[in-house]
Amino acid sequence: MIRRRSVALFLALAITFVAPGTVAAAAAEPPAHRRGSLQAEIFATDNTSVITDPNDPRLKTRLTRFAVQVKKIIRQNGGVPRGSTLVNGVFWSSSGQYVTYERSRDFDVDGVDELELRHIAELVRKEFDQQSVLTFRHLPRASPAVDAVRVEVPGVDVQRLYEGLVADPVVRDRLGGGSATLDGRLILVAGATDLSLVRSFVTTLGGDWRAAEIEYGAWEFVG
């Protein structure tokens, strides 16, 4: 989940020359698989506009060059990029008091500890003029550091997510937004104590909670 100048989800680097074949390879990259030993995720965008029309052409971008740039930042700062997933984001700006659509990417990262992940997210935030960038560290459920959940549910598109956040001020304040994959899988990151709120929200959106995949970890809005 990522914000523009307001709440970002879910990066940084100076814009450099990219070899022609590099961009094409990034565009063809399959969605990342985040089971097993994946350490962390970074949700981010390069968008700085408020978009309220779901048919806005800016929401069709593949964020290909952005993906290349962010992965370079990750590598240069001690991380191992494991791919990224293009998602449709919806985010709530508490400062601007609006909900906006955003095309964004969910980056899978290995080889980083908490401080390194925060540093990478801060670089991304500064480079792409975001108010904050969302990170999620995967942890064993019993870890004392767990303070968040990552919930993924099939069957919810981005327009339903947008309408749900507009209609529910409590949810949008607590979650700050959410994302949907291009094949209609809802992704929500929330505080662990808000799991019942997430369940209620998913049900309201028409999602099947029985099909939900729940992972535990630690989250941070870096910014």
mmCIF file with all atom_site columns, C-alpha atoms in Angstrom, residues 10-222:
data_model
loop_
_atom_site.group_PDB
_atom_site.id
_atom_site.type_symbol
_atom_site.label_atom_id
_atom_site.label_alt_id
_atom_site.label_comp_id
_atom_site.label_asym_id
_atom_site.label_entity_id
_atom_site.label_seq_id
_atom_site.pdbx_PDB_ins_code
_atom_site.Cartn_x
_atom_site.Cartn_y
_atom_site.Cartn_z
_atom_site.occupancy
_atom_site.B_iso_or_equiv
_atom_site.pdbx_formal_charge
_atom_site.auth_seq_id
_atom_site.auth_comp_id
_atom_site.auth_asym_id
_atom_site.auth_atom_id
_atom_site.pdbx_PDB_model_num
ATOM 1   C CA . PHE A 1 10  ? 4.341   1.879   -1.179  1.00 0.00 ? 10  PHE A CA 1
ATOM 2   C CA . LEU A 1 11  ? 11.130  4.348   -3.235  1.00 0.00 ? 11  LEU A CA 1
ATOM 3   C CA . ALA A 1 12  ? 14.278  6.175   -4.462  1.00 0.00 ? 12  ALA A CA 1
ATOM 4   C CA . LEU A 1 13  ? 17.297  6.692   -6.724  1.00 0.00 ? 13  LEU A CA 1
ATOM 5   C CA . ALA A 1 14  ? 18.685  9.242   -9.030  1.00 0.00 ? 14  ALA A CA 1
ATOM 6   C CA . ILE A 1 15  ? 17.306  8.808   -12.529 1.00 0.00 ? 15  ILE A CA 1
ATOM 7   C CA . THR A 1 16  ? 20.022  7.136   -14.568 1.00 0.00 ? 16  THR A CA 1
ATOM 8   C CA . PHE A 1 17  ? 20.415  5.782   -18.076 1.00 0.00 ? 17  PHE A CA 1
ATOM 9   C CA . VAL A 1 18  ? 18.748  2.400   -18.529 1.00 0.00 ? 18  VAL A CA 1
ATOM 10  C CA . ALA A 1 19  ? 19.878  0.052   -21.280 1.00 0.00 ? 19  ALA A CA 1
ATOM 11  C CA . PRO A 1 20  ? 17.102  -0.647  -23.827 1.00 0.00 ? 20  PRO A CA 1
ATOM 12  C CA . GLY A 1 21  ? 16.917  -4.345  -23.014 1.00 0.00 ? 21  GLY A CA 1
ATOM 13  C CA . THR A 1 22  ? 16.631  -3.674  -19.277 1.00 0.00 ? 22  THR A CA 1
ATOM 14  C CA . VAL A 1 23  ? 13.234  -2.005  -19.462 1.00 0.00 ? 23  VAL A CA 1
ATOM 15  C CA . ALA A 1 24  ? 11.826  -4.730  -21.679 1.00 0.00 ? 24  ALA A CA 1
ATOM 16  C CA . ALA A 1 25  ? 13.038  -7.405  -19.265 1.00 0.00 ? 25  ALA A CA 1
ATOM 17  C CA . ALA A 1 26  ? 11.398  -5.643  -16.326 1.00 0.00 ? 26  ALA A CA 1
ATOM 18  C CA . ALA A 1 27  ? 8.106   -5.407  -18.190 1.00 0.00 ? 27  ALA A CA 1
ATOM 19  C CA . ALA A 1 28  ? 8.140   -9.125  -18.872 1.00 0.00 ? 28  ALA A CA 1
ATOM 20  C CA . GLU A 1 29  ? 9.019   -10.031 -15.297 1.00 0.00 ? 29  GLU A CA 1
ATOM 21  C CA . PRO A 1 30  ? 6.421   -12.325 -13.708 1.00 0.00 ? 30  PRO A CA 1
ATOM 22  C CA . PRO A 1 31  ? 4.725   -11.395 -10.425 1.00 0.00 ? 31  PRO A CA 1
ATOM 23  C CA . ALA A 1 32  ? 6.842   -12.168 -7.377  1.00 0.00 ? 32  ALA A CA 1
ATOM 24  C CA . HIS A 1 33  ? 6.100   -15.136 -5.098  1.00 0.00 ? 33  HIS A CA 1
ATOM 25  C CA . ARG A 1 34  ? 6.188   -14.060 -1.497  1.00 0.00 ? 34  ARG A CA 1
ATOM 26  C CA . ARG A 1 35  ? 5.969   -17.329 0.372   1.00 0.00 ? 35  ARG A CA 1
ATOM 27  C CA . GLY A 1 36  ? 8.825   -19.102 2.077   1.00 0.00 ? 36  GLY A CA 1
ATOM 28  C CA . SER A 1 37  ? 11.815  -17.053 3.163   1.00 0.00 ? 37  SER A CA 1
ATOM 29  C CA . LEU A 1 38  ? 10.882  -13.631 1.775   1.00 0.00 ? 38  LEU A CA 1
ATOM 30  C CA . GLN A 1 39  ? 12.044  -11.002 4.246   1.00 0.00 ? 39  GLN A CA 1
ATOM 31  C CA . ALA A 1 40  ? 10.228  -7.807  3.317   1.00 0.00 ? 40  ALA A CA 1
ATOM 32  C CA . GLU A 1 41  ? 8.049   -5.817  0.946   1.00 0.00 ? 41  GLU A CA 1
ATOM 33  C CA . ILE A 1 42  ? 8.052   -2.178  -0.092  1.00 0.00 ? 42  ILE A CA 1
ATOM 34  C CA . PHE A 1 43  ? 4.887   -0.612  -1.518  1.00 0.00 ? 43  PHE A CA 1
ATOM 35  C CA . ALA A 1 44  ? 5.645   2.470   -3.603  1.00 0.00 ? 44  ALA A CA 1
ATOM 36  C CA . THR A 1 45  ? 4.739   4.680   -6.534  1.00 0.00 ? 45  THR A CA 1
ATOM 37  C CA . ASP A 1 46  ? 6.126   7.637   -8.436  1.00 0.00 ? 46  ASP A CA 1
ATOM 38  C CA . ASN A 1 47  ? 2.706   9.296   -8.677  1.00 0.00 ? 47  ASN A CA 1
ATOM 39  C CA . THR A 1 48  ? 2.240   12.801  -7.252  1.00 0.00 ? 48  THR A CA 1
ATOM 40  C CA . SER A 1 49  ? -1.218  13.527  -8.687  1.00 0.00 ? 49  SER A CA 1
ATOM 41  C CA . VAL A 1 50  ? -4.698  13.163  -7.234  1.00 0.00 ? 50  VAL A CA 1
ATOM 42  C CA . ILE A 1 51  ? -6.664  10.748  -9.437  1.00 0.00 ? 51  ILE A CA 1
ATOM 43  C CA . THR A 1 52  ? -10.358 10.159  -8.793  1.00 0.00 ? 52  THR A CA 1
ATOM 44  C CA . ASP A 1 53  ? -11.421 8.748   -12.172 1.00 0.00 ? 53  ASP A CA 1
ATOM 45  C CA . PRO A 1 54  ? -10.861 4.964   -12.424 1.00 0.00 ? 54  PRO A CA 1
ATOM 46  C CA . ASN A 1 55  ? -10.599 5.356   -16.217 1.00 0.00 ? 55  ASN A CA 1
ATOM 47  C CA . ASP A 1 56  ? -7.804  7.933   -16.050 1.00 0.00 ? 56  ASP A CA 1
ATOM 48  C CA . PRO A 1 57  ? -5.132  6.898   -18.615 1.00 0.00 ? 57  PRO A CA 1
ATOM 49  C CA . ARG A 1 58  ? -2.390  7.449   -16.029 1.00 0.00 ? 58  ARG A CA 1
ATOM 50  C CA . LEU A 1 59  ? -3.658  4.327   -14.278 1.00 0.00 ? 59  LEU A CA 1
ATOM 51  C CA . LYS A 1 60  ? -2.640  2.218   -17.281 1.00 0.00 ? 60  LYS A CA 1
ATOM 52  C CA . THR A 1 61  ? 1.109   2.762   -16.836 1.00 0.00 ? 61  THR A CA 1
ATOM 53  C CA . ARG A 1 62  ? 3.259   -0.332  -16.237 1.00 0.00 ? 62  ARG A CA 1
ATOM 54  C CA . LEU A 1 63  ? 5.738   1.615   -14.073 1.00 0.00 ? 63  LEU A CA 1
ATOM 55  C CA . THR A 1 64  ? 8.493   -0.243  -15.895 1.00 0.00 ? 64  THR A CA 1
ATOM 56  C CA . ARG A 1 65  ? 11.279  2.325   -15.592 1.00 0.00 ? 65  ARG A CA 1
ATOM 57  C CA . PHE A 1 66  ? 10.223  2.994   -12.007 1.00 0.00 ? 66  PHE A CA 1
ATOM 58  C CA . ALA A 1 67  ? 10.667  -0.709  -11.232 1.00 0.00 ? 67  ALA A CA 1
ATOM 59  C CA . VAL A 1 68  ? 14.175  -0.688  -12.689 1.00 0.00 ? 68  VAL A CA 1
ATOM 60  C CA . GLN A 1 69  ? 15.110  2.404   -10.696 1.00 0.00 ? 69  GLN A CA 1
ATOM 61  C CA . VAL A 1 70  ? 13.812  1.078   -7.394  1.00 0.00 ? 70  VAL A CA 1
ATOM 62  C CA . LYS A 1 71  ? 15.554  -2.275  -7.815  1.00 0.00 ? 71  LYS A CA 1
ATOM 63  C CA . LYS A 1 72  ? 18.801  -0.433  -8.422  1.00 0.00 ? 72  LYS A CA 1
ATOM 64  C CA . ILE A 1 73  ? 18.335  1.469   -5.159  1.00 0.00 ? 73  ILE A CA 1
ATOM 65  C CA . ILE A 1 74  ? 17.679  -1.781  -3.337  1.00 0.00 ? 74  ILE A CA 1
ATOM 66  C CA . ARG A 1 75  ? 20.865  -3.382  -4.713  1.00 0.00 ? 75  ARG A CA 1
ATOM 67  C CA . GLN A 1 76  ? 23.019  -0.321  -4.044  1.00 0.00 ? 76  GLN A CA 1
ATOM 68  C CA . ASN A 1 77  ? 21.940  -0.298  -0.415  1.00 0.00 ? 77  ASN A CA 1
ATOM 69  C CA . GLY A 1 78  ? 22.535  -3.897  0.558   1.00 0.00 ? 78  GLY A CA 1
ATOM 70  C CA . GLY A 1 79  ? 19.248  -5.531  -0.445  1.00 0.00 ? 79  GLY A CA 1
ATOM 71  C CA . VAL A 1 80  ? 18.393  -8.272  -2.917  1.00 0.00 ? 80  VAL A CA 1
ATOM 72  C CA . PRO A 1 81  ? 15.370  -7.434  -5.118  1.00 0.00 ? 81  PRO A CA 1
ATOM 73  C CA . ARG A 1 82  ? 13.197  -10.492 -5.763  1.00 0.00 ? 82  ARG A CA 1
ATOM 74  C CA . GLY A 1 83  ? 10.857  -8.942  -8.287  1.00 0.00 ? 83  GLY A CA 1
ATOM 75  C CA . SER A 1 84  ? 7.793   -6.738  -8.028  1.00 0.00 ? 84  SER A CA 1
ATOM 76  C CA . THR A 1 85  ? 4.069   -6.920  -8.629  1.00 0.00 ? 85  THR A CA 1
ATOM 77  C CA . LEU A 1 86  ? 2.166   -4.196  -10.462 1.00 0.00 ? 86  LEU A CA 1
ATOM 78  C CA . VAL A 1 87  ? -0.901  -3.211  -8.425  1.00 0.00 ? 87  VAL A CA 1
ATOM 79  C CA . ASN A 1 88  ? -3.745  -0.716  -8.476  1.00 0.00 ? 88  ASN A CA 1
ATOM 80  C CA . GLY A 1 89  ? -3.641  1.299   -5.285  1.00 0.00 ? 89  GLY A CA 1
ATOM 81  C CA . VAL A 1 90  ? -6.197  3.396   -3.446  1.00 0.00 ? 90  VAL A CA 1
ATOM 82  C CA . PHE A 1 91  ? -4.897  5.740   -0.789  1.00 0.00 ? 91  PHE A CA 1
ATOM 83  C CA . TRP A 1 92  ? -6.295  8.168   1.730   1.00 0.00 ? 92  TRP A CA 1
ATOM 84  C CA . SER A 1 93  ? -4.609  11.515  2.355   1.00 0.00 ? 93  SER A CA 1
ATOM 85  C CA . SER A 1 94  ? -5.304  12.601  5.909   1.00 0.00 ? 94  SER A CA 1
ATOM 86  C CA . SER A 1 95  ? -3.670  15.973  5.231   1.00 0.00 ? 95  SER A CA 1
ATOM 87  C CA . GLY A 1 96  ? -5.521  16.639  1.968   1.00 0.00 ? 96  GLY A CA 1
ATOM 88  C CA . GLN A 1 97  ? -8.721  14.831  3.008   1.00 0.00 ? 97  GLN A CA 1
ATOM 89  C CA . TYR A 1 98  ? -9.194  12.946  -0.248  1.00 0.00 ? 98  TYR A CA 1
ATOM 90  C CA . VAL A 1 99  ? -9.038  9.387   -1.588  1.00 0.00 ? 99  VAL A CA 1
ATOM 91  C CA . THR A 1 100 ? -7.004  8.815   -4.748  1.00 0.00 ? 100 THR A CA 1
ATOM 92  C CA . TYR A 1 101 ? -6.320  5.998   -7.195  1.00 0.00 ? 101 TYR A CA 1
ATOM 93  C CA . GLU A 1 102 ? -2.649  5.205   -7.828  1.00 0.00 ? 102 GLU A CA 1
ATOM 94  C CA . ARG A 1 103 ? -0.832  2.707   -9.984  1.00 0.00 ? 103 ARG A CA 1
ATOM 95  C CA . SER A 1 104 ? 2.000   1.321   -7.853  1.00 0.00 ? 104 SER A CA 1
ATOM 96  C CA . ARG A 1 105 ? 4.338   -1.617  -7.307  1.00 0.00 ? 105 ARG A CA 1
ATOM 97  C CA . ASP A 1 106 ? 4.841   -4.082  -4.478  1.00 0.00 ? 106 ASP A CA 1
ATOM 98  C CA . PHE A 1 107 ? 8.582   -4.872  -4.308  1.00 0.00 ? 107 PHE A CA 1
ATOM 99  C CA . ASP A 1 108 ? 9.883   -8.073  -2.694  1.00 0.00 ? 108 ASP A CA 1
ATOM 100 C CA . VAL A 1 109 ? 13.189  -7.601  -0.879  1.00 0.00 ? 109 VAL A CA 1
ATOM 101 C CA . ASP A 1 110 ? 15.617  -10.025 0.763   1.00 0.00 ? 110 ASP A CA 1
ATOM 102 C CA . GLY A 1 111 ? 18.948  -9.537  2.512   1.00 0.00 ? 111 GLY A CA 1
ATOM 103 C CA . VAL A 1 112 ? 17.951  -6.550  4.654   1.00 0.00 ? 112 VAL A CA 1
ATOM 104 C CA . ASP A 1 113 ? 17.463  -5.950  8.337   1.00 0.00 ? 113 ASP A CA 1
ATOM 105 C CA . GLU A 1 114 ? 15.038  -3.435  9.817   1.00 0.00 ? 114 GLU A CA 1
ATOM 106 C CA . LEU A 1 115 ? 17.384  -0.444  9.564   1.00 0.00 ? 115 LEU A CA 1
ATOM 107 C CA . GLU A 1 116 ? 18.452  -1.238  6.002   1.00 0.00 ? 116 GLU A CA 1
ATOM 108 C CA . LEU A 1 117 ? 14.833  -1.615  4.900   1.00 0.00 ? 117 LEU A CA 1
ATOM 109 C CA . ARG A 1 118 ? 13.946  1.725   6.459   1.00 0.00 ? 118 ARG A CA 1
ATOM 110 C CA . HIS A 1 119 ? 16.927  3.391   4.771   1.00 0.00 ? 119 HIS A CA 1
ATOM 111 C CA . ILE A 1 120 ? 15.956  2.053   1.348   1.00 0.00 ? 120 ILE A CA 1
ATOM 112 C CA . ALA A 1 121 ? 12.357  3.202   1.816   1.00 0.00 ? 121 ALA A CA 1
ATOM 113 C CA . GLU A 1 122 ? 13.558  6.667   2.856   1.00 0.00 ? 122 GLU A CA 1
ATOM 114 C CA . LEU A 1 123 ? 15.676  6.950   -0.288  1.00 0.00 ? 123 LEU A CA 1
ATOM 115 C CA . VAL A 1 124 ? 12.674  5.971   -2.388  1.00 0.00 ? 124 VAL A CA 1
ATOM 116 C CA . ARG A 1 125 ? 10.456  8.451   -0.595  1.00 0.00 ? 125 ARG A CA 1
ATOM 117 C CA . LYS A 1 126 ? 12.836  11.344  -1.242  1.00 0.00 ? 126 LYS A CA 1
ATOM 118 C CA . GLU A 1 127 ? 13.597  10.484  -4.855  1.00 0.00 ? 127 GLU A CA 1
ATOM 119 C CA . PHE A 1 128 ? 9.969   10.191  -5.903  1.00 0.00 ? 128 PHE A CA 1
ATOM 120 C CA . ASP A 1 129 ? 8.602   13.037  -3.768  1.00 0.00 ? 129 ASP A CA 1
ATOM 121 C CA . GLN A 1 130 ? 6.357   10.879  -1.595  1.00 0.00 ? 130 GLN A CA 1
ATOM 122 C CA . GLN A 1 131 ? 5.121   11.769  1.868   1.00 0.00 ? 131 GLN A CA 1
ATOM 123 C CA . SER A 1 132 ? 5.724   8.215   3.052   1.00 0.00 ? 132 SER A CA 1
ATOM 124 C CA . VAL A 1 133 ? 6.511   4.704   1.810   1.00 0.00 ? 133 VAL A CA 1
ATOM 125 C CA . LEU A 1 134 ? 5.020   1.556   3.323   1.00 0.00 ? 134 LEU A CA 1
ATOM 126 C CA . THR A 1 135 ? 7.230   -1.367  4.341   1.00 0.00 ? 135 THR A CA 1
ATOM 127 C CA . PHE A 1 136 ? 6.254   -4.789  5.672   1.00 0.00 ? 136 PHE A CA 1
ATOM 128 C CA . ARG A 1 137 ? 8.760   -7.208  7.250   1.00 0.00 ? 137 ARG A CA 1
ATOM 129 C CA . HIS A 1 138 ? 7.660   -10.843 7.280   1.00 0.00 ? 138 HIS A CA 1
ATOM 130 C CA . LEU A 1 139 ? 8.080   -12.454 10.710  1.00 0.00 ? 139 LEU A CA 1
ATOM 131 C CA . PRO A 1 140 ? 7.027   -15.673 12.455  1.00 0.00 ? 140 PRO A CA 1
ATOM 132 C CA . ARG A 1 141 ? 3.603   -15.248 13.999  1.00 0.00 ? 141 ARG A CA 1
ATOM 133 C CA . ALA A 1 142 ? 5.036   -15.810 17.499  1.00 0.00 ? 142 ALA A CA 1
ATOM 134 C CA . SER A 1 143 ? 7.734   -13.142 17.129  1.00 0.00 ? 143 SER A CA 1
ATOM 135 C CA . PRO A 1 144 ? 7.503   -10.387 19.775  1.00 0.00 ? 144 PRO A CA 1
ATOM 136 C CA . ALA A 1 145 ? 8.205   -7.865  16.999  1.00 0.00 ? 145 ALA A CA 1
ATOM 137 C CA . VAL A 1 146 ? 4.932   -8.647  15.177  1.00 0.00 ? 146 VAL A CA 1
ATOM 138 C CA . ASP A 1 147 ? 2.670   -5.601  15.063  1.00 0.00 ? 147 ASP A CA 1
ATOM 139 C CA . ALA A 1 148 ? 0.967   -6.005  11.677  1.00 0.00 ? 148 ALA A CA 1
ATOM 140 C CA . VAL A 1 149 ? -0.818  -8.338  9.302   1.00 0.00 ? 149 VAL A CA 1
ATOM 141 C CA . ARG A 1 150 ? -0.791  -8.627  5.542   1.00 0.00 ? 150 ARG A CA 1
ATOM 142 C CA . VAL A 1 151 ? -4.104  -9.916  4.207   1.00 0.00 ? 151 VAL A CA 1
ATOM 143 C CA . GLU A 1 152 ? -4.648  -11.036 0.613   1.00 0.00 ? 152 GLU A CA 1
ATOM 144 C CA . VAL A 1 153 ? -8.138  -11.966 -0.598  1.00 0.00 ? 153 VAL A CA 1
ATOM 145 C CA . PRO A 1 154 ? -9.310  -12.925 -4.119  1.00 0.00 ? 154 PRO A CA 1
ATOM 146 C CA . GLY A 1 155 ? -12.292 -11.403 -5.853  1.00 0.00 ? 155 GLY A CA 1
ATOM 147 C CA . VAL A 1 156 ? -12.094 -7.694  -5.010  1.00 0.00 ? 156 VAL A CA 1
ATOM 148 C CA . ASP A 1 157 ? -11.267 -5.118  -7.680  1.00 0.00 ? 157 ASP A CA 1
ATOM 149 C CA . VAL A 1 158 ? -9.819  -1.659  -7.194  1.00 0.00 ? 158 VAL A CA 1
ATOM 150 C CA . GLN A 1 159 ? -13.075 0.225   -7.807  1.00 0.00 ? 159 GLN A CA 1
ATOM 151 C CA . ARG A 1 160 ? -14.825 -1.629  -4.974  1.00 0.00 ? 160 ARG A CA 1
ATOM 152 C CA . LEU A 1 161 ? -11.843 -0.869  -2.754  1.00 0.00 ? 161 LEU A CA 1
ATOM 153 C CA . TYR A 1 162 ? -12.038 2.836   -3.638  1.00 0.00 ? 162 TYR A CA 1
ATOM 154 C CA . GLU A 1 163 ? -15.772 3.018   -2.977  1.00 0.00 ? 163 GLU A CA 1
ATOM 155 C CA . GLY A 1 164 ? -15.343 1.139   0.304   1.00 0.00 ? 164 GLY A CA 1
ATOM 156 C CA . LEU A 1 165 ? -12.708 3.540   1.587   1.00 0.00 ? 165 LEU A CA 1
ATOM 157 C CA . VAL A 1 166 ? -14.739 6.576   0.576   1.00 0.00 ? 166 VAL A CA 1
ATOM 158 C CA . ALA A 1 167 ? -17.730 5.204   2.488   1.00 0.00 ? 167 ALA A CA 1
ATOM 159 C CA . ASP A 1 168 ? -15.881 4.182   5.672   1.00 0.00 ? 168 ASP A CA 1
ATOM 160 C CA . PRO A 1 169 ? -13.882 6.922   7.448   1.00 0.00 ? 169 PRO A CA 1
ATOM 161 C CA . VAL A 1 170 ? -12.795 4.577   10.245  1.00 0.00 ? 170 VAL A CA 1
ATOM 162 C CA . VAL A 1 171 ? -11.262 2.068   7.846   1.00 0.00 ? 171 VAL A CA 1
ATOM 163 C CA . ARG A 1 172 ? -9.501  4.664   5.720   1.00 0.00 ? 172 ARG A CA 1
ATOM 164 C CA . ASP A 1 173 ? -8.017  6.338   8.800   1.00 0.00 ? 173 ASP A CA 1
ATOM 165 C CA . ARG A 1 174 ? -6.793  3.032   10.244  1.00 0.00 ? 174 ARG A CA 1
ATOM 166 C CA . LEU A 1 175 ? -5.466  1.483   7.020   1.00 0.00 ? 175 LEU A CA 1
ATOM 167 C CA . GLY A 1 176 ? -4.495  4.502   4.946   1.00 0.00 ? 176 GLY A CA 1
ATOM 168 C CA . GLY A 1 177 ? -5.434  2.608   1.785   1.00 0.00 ? 177 GLY A CA 1
ATOM 169 C CA . GLY A 1 178 ? -4.935  -0.693  0.059   1.00 0.00 ? 178 GLY A CA 1
ATOM 170 C CA . SER A 1 179 ? -4.108  -2.352  -3.248  1.00 0.00 ? 179 SER A CA 1
ATOM 171 C CA . ALA A 1 180 ? -5.559  -4.785  -5.747  1.00 0.00 ? 180 ALA A CA 1
ATOM 172 C CA . THR A 1 181 ? -3.541  -6.913  -8.131  1.00 0.00 ? 181 THR A CA 1
ATOM 173 C CA . LEU A 1 182 ? -4.411  -6.832  -11.810 1.00 0.00 ? 182 LEU A CA 1
ATOM 174 C CA . ASP A 1 183 ? -6.171  -10.189 -11.455 1.00 0.00 ? 183 ASP A CA 1
ATOM 175 C CA . GLY A 1 184 ? -8.384  -8.926  -8.632  1.00 0.00 ? 184 GLY A CA 1
ATOM 176 C CA . ARG A 1 185 ? -6.639  -9.935  -5.406  1.00 0.00 ? 185 ARG A CA 1
ATOM 177 C CA . LEU A 1 186 ? -7.091  -7.416  -2.608  1.00 0.00 ? 186 LEU A CA 1
ATOM 178 C CA . ILE A 1 187 ? -4.003  -6.642  -0.487  1.00 0.00 ? 187 ILE A CA 1
ATOM 179 C CA . LEU A 1 188 ? -4.393  -4.893  2.863   1.00 0.00 ? 188 LEU A CA 1
ATOM 180 C CA . VAL A 1 189 ? -1.660  -4.177  5.412   1.00 0.00 ? 189 VAL A CA 1
ATOM 181 C CA . ALA A 1 190 ? -2.890  -3.231  8.872   1.00 0.00 ? 190 ALA A CA 1
ATOM 182 C CA . GLY A 1 191 ? -2.022  -3.235  12.523  1.00 0.00 ? 191 GLY A CA 1
ATOM 183 C CA . ALA A 1 192 ? -2.341  -6.678  14.084  1.00 0.00 ? 192 ALA A CA 1
ATOM 184 C CA . THR A 1 193 ? -4.974  -5.382  16.498  1.00 0.00 ? 193 THR A CA 1
ATOM 185 C CA . ASP A 1 194 ? -7.113  -4.309  13.526  1.00 0.00 ? 194 ASP A CA 1
ATOM 186 C CA . LEU A 1 195 ? -7.517  -7.797  12.054  1.00 0.00 ? 195 LEU A CA 1
ATOM 187 C CA . SER A 1 196 ? -11.222 -7.909  12.967  1.00 0.00 ? 196 SER A CA 1
ATOM 188 C CA . LEU A 1 197 ? -11.695 -4.510  11.296  1.00 0.00 ? 197 LEU A CA 1
ATOM 189 C CA . VAL A 1 198 ? -10.002 -5.829  8.155   1.00 0.00 ? 198 VAL A CA 1
ATOM 190 C CA . ARG A 1 199 ? -12.214 -8.900  8.178   1.00 0.00 ? 199 ARG A CA 1
ATOM 191 C CA . SER A 1 200 ? -15.348 -6.780  8.420   1.00 0.00 ? 200 SER A CA 1
ATOM 192 C CA . PHE A 1 201 ? -14.141 -4.494  5.627   1.00 0.00 ? 201 PHE A CA 1
ATOM 193 C CA . VAL A 1 202 ? -13.288 -7.417  3.331   1.00 0.00 ? 202 VAL A CA 1
ATOM 194 C CA . THR A 1 203 ? -16.747 -8.874  3.900   1.00 0.00 ? 203 THR A CA 1
ATOM 195 C CA . THR A 1 204 ? -18.355 -5.511  3.135   1.00 0.00 ? 204 THR A CA 1
ATOM 196 C CA . LEU A 1 205 ? -16.466 -5.414  -0.165  1.00 0.00 ? 205 LEU A CA 1
ATOM 197 C CA . GLY A 1 206 ? -17.807 -8.852  -1.095  1.00 0.00 ? 206 GLY A CA 1
ATOM 198 C CA . GLY A 1 207 ? -14.573 -10.751 -0.488  1.00 0.00 ? 207 GLY A CA 1
ATOM 199 C CA . ASP A 1 208 ? -14.554 -14.316 0.831   1.00 0.00 ? 208 ASP A CA 1
ATOM 200 C CA . TRP A 1 209 ? -12.754 -14.249 4.180   1.00 0.00 ? 209 TRP A CA 1
ATOM 201 C CA . ARG A 1 210 ? -12.428 -18.053 4.109   1.00 0.00 ? 210 ARG A CA 1
ATOM 202 C CA . ALA A 1 211 ? -10.077 -17.643 1.143   1.00 0.00 ? 211 ALA A CA 1
ATOM 203 C CA . ALA A 1 212 ? -7.977  -14.971 2.851   1.00 0.00 ? 212 ALA A CA 1
ATOM 204 C CA . GLU A 1 213 ? -4.215  -15.499 3.199   1.00 0.00 ? 213 GLU A CA 1
ATOM 205 C CA . ILE A 1 214 ? -2.915  -13.859 6.379   1.00 0.00 ? 214 ILE A CA 1
ATOM 206 C CA . GLU A 1 215 ? 0.756   -13.210 7.059   1.00 0.00 ? 215 GLU A CA 1
ATOM 207 C CA . TYR A 1 216 ? 2.308   -11.629 10.136  1.00 0.00 ? 216 TYR A CA 1
ATOM 208 C CA . GLY A 1 217 ? 5.092   -9.103  10.429  1.00 0.00 ? 217 GLY A CA 1
ATOM 209 C CA . ALA A 1 218 ? 6.025   -5.516  11.228  1.00 0.00 ? 218 ALA A CA 1
ATOM 210 C CA . TRP A 1 219 ? 4.926   -2.489  9.219   1.00 0.00 ? 219 TRP A CA 1
ATOM 211 C CA . GLU A 1 220 ? 6.131   1.076   8.966   1.00 0.00 ? 220 GLU A CA 1
ATOM 212 C CA . PHE A 1 221 ? 5.151   4.176   7.035   1.00 0.00 ? 221 PHE A CA 1
ATOM 213 C CA . VAL A 1 222 ? 8.605   5.617   6.405   1.00 0.00 ? 222 VAL A CA 1
#
